[in-house]
Amino acid sequence: MKKIPQVMSALGAAVATALVAMAADAAVLPTTQTDSSWYQDGAAAVAAKVAQARNTGTAKNIIFFVGDGMGVSTLTAARIYQGQQAGNSGEENRLSFETFPYSALSKTYSVNQQTPDSAPTMTAMITGVKTEDGMLSVSADSIRGNCLSSQGNELKTALELAEDRGKSTGIVSTARITHATPAATYAHTPERDWEADSNLTAEAVANGCHDIAYQLVMDAPGDGLEVALGGGRSYFLPNTVTDGEGAKGRRKDGNDLTAKWSEQFTNAAYVWNQAQFDAIDVTKTDHLLGLFEASHMQYEADRADDTAGEPSLAEMTSKAIDMLAKNDKGYFLMVEGGRIDHAHHAGNAARALADTVALSDAVKAALGKVDLEDTLIIVSADHSHTFTIAGYPARGNPILGLVHEPNDEAIAVNAATADDGLPYTTLGYANGPGAKQGARSDLSGIDTTDVDFLQQAQVPMGSETHAAEDVAIYATGPGAYLFQGNVEQNVIFHVMNQAGALGGSKY
Ligand SMILES: [Zn+2]
């Protein structure tokens, strides 16, 4: 097992020597080139690649981050946004995971749609099998919304395989933990909208299908998930109960699943606000359920305004790792930046970018807690959005601002104008609520950097849609090198299965 990295590093040393020899011939290049910081930084990046050894060991732990709706244009805009928040021009910045050594592109189409939703995409990533839109961890032999058709078509997930191997498991999301992305890790259902029993059809009830919240607590794999943190409280509470932030429960079966959690599992705790979350003693808690909002958690941009207080995605990720790392056999953790998607649907780039930065911060928090010798970290997205970064803005032009082109070494004072004589923003959407029927509205004098500003769009739609182009995969740790080139989205499961020796097949 240890031999291959040594071979690789010996090979690396040989290539490095060759590069040094090449550098001695660099006189063919003018000093204006070789003295350039661009040149030197680029050469250093290649030297680092040459020196890099593949980690072919087994991943004891796997942390899988999913930015819901985090397409490549979102990554570019968020990196500029984060860099500009720090007072820099922004373009040179890198999100925490953009420094990972390996990456690939992921094809996101589902069995029946060119542009997918989060249900088949997460199913692909977590089970290794593509399915149809709206369905969670059941195969495409099922019919959406038909319980009977899904029976016998359940697909085993990476999280369930980890439970089978005695590992600890966890899910963290800023969306409802019963929403498509987190739900696909532990639930099997032909309808992503069956989040509480009150959402089930008569056919589903008659044929014994359970709602998603019920499945998380009552049909849990192995000895149950050790950590489940996010939103979606109302799906766990009876409709006779009003929660601590004034919202009504949605369950009509009378089950209080937050109470069942504590009955069902040993050393279990349920928390629903920041103070309770902060007070959790990780050494004394083995199963932690945290539901911080009746539906989705707040956007990162609005989190400080929450009534009862909510932990950040980074805080939830840190606490989850502390809980899961108690297990000598290792763990599987899925972390979703769930609201990037929702802000994009609203045509609202500012909140989408702030939530992308929050995901980057969560990855950074994880990197501070794990040993990359035995922990595989993957960051990807389920699908993209129709989000664009366009025009010819000058370097350092505010990413949420109007396009100002460069004027010699400065940013032009006046905004550039389009053929209709009106200014335009760098960020836009192909469709969505920011579209106007008829002439574009004049953005002169409008604060386009305001958190509530909706970018202009071409096609008017109440909700901006997903997009079909590839998304990125970034990885580091054992097995990360298996991500190369352009892959089908379901390959992600197979890398986790192989690198983590999850036993899901005859590898
Ligand atoms: Zn969406």
XYZ file of C-alpha atoms in Angstrom, residues 117-355:
239
model
C -33.317 18.543 -10.091
C -31.529 17.715 -6.848
C -33.222 14.334 -6.357
C -31.690 12.252 -9.188
C -28.384 14.126 -8.985
C -27.840 13.381 -5.303
C -29.092 9.838 -5.884
C -26.403 9.447 -8.563
C -23.669 10.818 -6.333
C -24.667 8.800 -3.249
C -25.690 5.452 -4.835
C -23.695 5.247 -8.089
C -26.879 4.994 -10.174
C -28.651 7.741 -12.136
C -32.403 7.892 -11.717
C -35.353 10.055 -12.811
C -36.256 13.512 -11.559
C -38.041 13.736 -8.219
C -36.931 10.331 -6.932
C -34.593 9.662 -4.019
C -32.329 6.599 -3.916
C -34.721 4.373 -5.857
C -33.946 3.290 -9.403
C -35.494 4.594 -12.632
C -37.622 1.431 -12.744
C -39.843 3.282 -10.263
C -42.566 5.711 -11.310
C -42.443 9.136 -9.657
C -45.061 9.468 -6.916
C -46.013 5.784 -7.068
C -45.105 3.944 -3.872
C -45.730 0.417 -5.097
C -43.518 0.901 -8.163
C -40.558 1.866 -5.976
C -40.659 -1.215 -3.779
C -37.769 -3.533 -4.545
C -36.060 -0.711 -6.471
C -34.302 0.833 -3.443
C -30.619 1.712 -3.984
C -28.132 1.413 -1.132
C -26.336 4.669 -0.316
C -22.722 5.388 0.665
C -24.015 6.516 4.058
C -25.810 3.194 4.566
C -22.704 1.249 3.499
C -20.675 3.239 6.058
C -23.235 2.337 8.759
C -22.928 -1.334 7.758
C -19.193 -1.119 8.322
C -19.669 0.253 11.813
C -18.649 3.770 10.904
C -20.381 6.832 12.296
C -22.498 8.846 9.872
C -23.841 12.364 9.693
C -25.685 14.869 7.549
C -25.547 18.643 7.794
C -27.545 21.061 5.648
C -28.759 24.642 5.670
C -31.875 23.378 3.851
C -34.508 21.122 5.453
C -32.781 17.831 6.274
C -35.781 16.177 4.607
C -35.094 18.127 1.375
C -33.849 16.227 -1.681
C -30.077 16.457 -1.257
C -29.723 15.373 2.389
C -32.706 13.000 2.133
C -31.150 10.958 -0.694
C -28.406 9.868 1.735
C -30.768 8.014 4.112
C -34.272 7.830 2.559
C -35.740 5.821 -0.315
C -38.814 7.283 -1.945
C -40.308 7.751 -5.413
C -41.396 11.308 -4.443
C -39.056 13.932 -2.967
C -42.053 15.923 -1.696
C -43.109 13.211 0.784
C -41.249 14.991 3.576
C -43.953 14.536 6.292
C -46.751 11.964 6.514
C -49.250 14.710 5.621
C -47.618 14.825 2.150
C -48.213 11.119 1.430
C -50.857 10.063 -1.098
C -53.524 7.477 -0.268
C -51.684 5.016 -2.504
C -48.437 5.597 -0.602
C -50.124 5.050 2.757
C -51.981 1.948 1.502
C -48.746 0.417 0.204
C -46.742 1.215 3.321
C -44.360 3.938 2.095
C -42.979 6.074 4.906
C -42.405 9.814 4.729
C -38.823 11.126 4.671
C -38.685 12.533 8.241
C -40.050 9.237 9.567
C -37.436 7.303 7.615
C -34.623 9.398 9.125
C -35.604 8.566 12.693
C -37.590 5.307 12.610
C -36.096 3.435 9.625
C -32.519 4.555 10.254
C -29.693 2.409 8.843
C -27.363 0.579 11.236
C -27.404 2.022 14.748
C -28.810 5.277 13.387
C -27.198 8.445 12.093
C -24.942 9.999 14.727
C -25.518 13.560 13.514
C -28.365 15.275 11.658
C -28.239 19.087 11.667
C -30.192 21.568 9.571
C -33.692 22.901 9.007
C -37.093 21.236 8.616
C -38.376 21.132 12.209
C -42.067 21.243 11.256
C -41.780 17.938 9.383
C -40.800 16.238 12.657
C -43.545 17.715 14.880
C -47.290 16.955 15.157
C -49.711 19.531 13.715
C -51.010 20.069 17.250
C -47.667 21.495 18.351
C -46.290 25.032 17.874
C -42.494 25.142 17.993
C -40.193 27.526 19.862
C -40.143 30.012 16.981
C -43.937 30.054 16.548
C -44.351 27.635 13.624
C -46.853 24.761 13.504
C -45.901 21.105 13.079
C -46.968 19.288 9.902
C -47.406 15.705 11.054
C -50.912 14.283 11.258
C -49.835 10.857 12.584
C -49.250 12.403 16.025
C -45.579 11.434 16.055
C -43.145 13.819 17.676
C -40.050 12.556 15.887
C -37.772 14.836 17.925
C -38.868 12.887 21.029
C -38.666 9.564 19.181
C -35.043 10.413 18.300
C -34.145 10.416 21.991
C -36.105 7.184 22.614
C -34.718 5.448 19.567
C -31.003 6.056 20.081
C -28.568 5.932 23.013
C -27.098 9.118 24.519
C -29.276 11.082 22.118
C -29.948 14.813 22.183
C -32.269 17.155 20.310
C -31.527 20.886 20.002
C -33.278 23.668 18.074
C -31.401 26.913 18.750
C -27.868 28.268 18.908
C -27.562 28.238 22.720
C -28.578 24.572 22.977
C -26.282 23.720 20.076
C -23.341 25.460 21.745
C -24.074 23.682 25.051
C -23.882 20.151 23.583
C -21.161 18.118 25.301
C -19.778 16.047 22.446
C -18.151 13.546 24.850
C -21.541 12.679 26.372
C -23.661 12.761 23.182
C -23.652 9.966 20.604
C -26.694 10.933 18.495
C -27.387 14.608 17.863
C -30.467 15.960 16.064
C -30.524 19.723 15.503
C -33.447 21.423 13.728
C -32.915 25.170 13.717
C -35.814 26.368 11.588
C -39.362 25.188 10.785
C -38.390 25.013 7.092
C -34.997 25.885 5.560
C -32.435 27.631 7.750
C -31.753 31.325 7.151
C -29.588 32.499 4.307
C -26.089 33.250 5.586
C -26.722 36.947 4.752
C -29.742 36.944 7.117
C -28.569 34.465 9.760
C -27.818 37.097 12.410
C -31.514 38.119 12.329
C -32.858 34.664 13.296
C -35.250 34.675 16.279
C -33.668 31.882 18.310
C -30.210 31.952 16.763
C -28.769 29.489 14.286
C -25.261 28.005 14.009
C -23.336 28.648 10.786
C -22.642 25.870 8.295
C -19.009 25.904 9.496
C -20.086 25.564 13.147
C -22.395 22.649 12.311
C -19.652 20.979 10.276
C -17.124 21.359 13.106
C -19.500 19.945 15.715
C -20.440 17.069 13.407
C -16.776 16.124 12.906
C -16.149 16.269 16.673
C -19.089 13.885 17.203
C -18.181 11.476 14.378
C -14.417 11.380 15.032
C -15.061 9.551 18.323
C -15.488 6.338 16.289
C -12.203 4.449 15.705
C -13.692 2.902 12.561
C -14.105 6.309 10.980
C -17.073 8.154 9.557
C -19.050 9.383 6.567
C -20.333 12.968 6.643
C -22.386 14.786 4.008
C -22.531 18.579 4.262
C -24.854 20.567 2.013
C -24.756 24.289 1.308
C -28.461 24.060 0.600
C -29.491 27.642 0.064
C -27.139 28.654 -2.744
C -29.811 27.055 -4.922
C -32.715 28.948 -3.340
C -31.083 32.352 -3.743
C -30.407 31.589 -7.407
C -34.032 30.517 -7.919
C -34.986 33.935 -6.503
C -32.652 35.608 -9.036
C -30.692 37.007 -6.079
C -26.938 36.718 -6.620
C -25.833 38.449 -3.400
C -27.347 35.766 -1.152
C -26.204 32.933 -3.423
C -22.606 34.175 -3.252
C -22.708 34.691 0.529
C -23.952 31.097 0.949
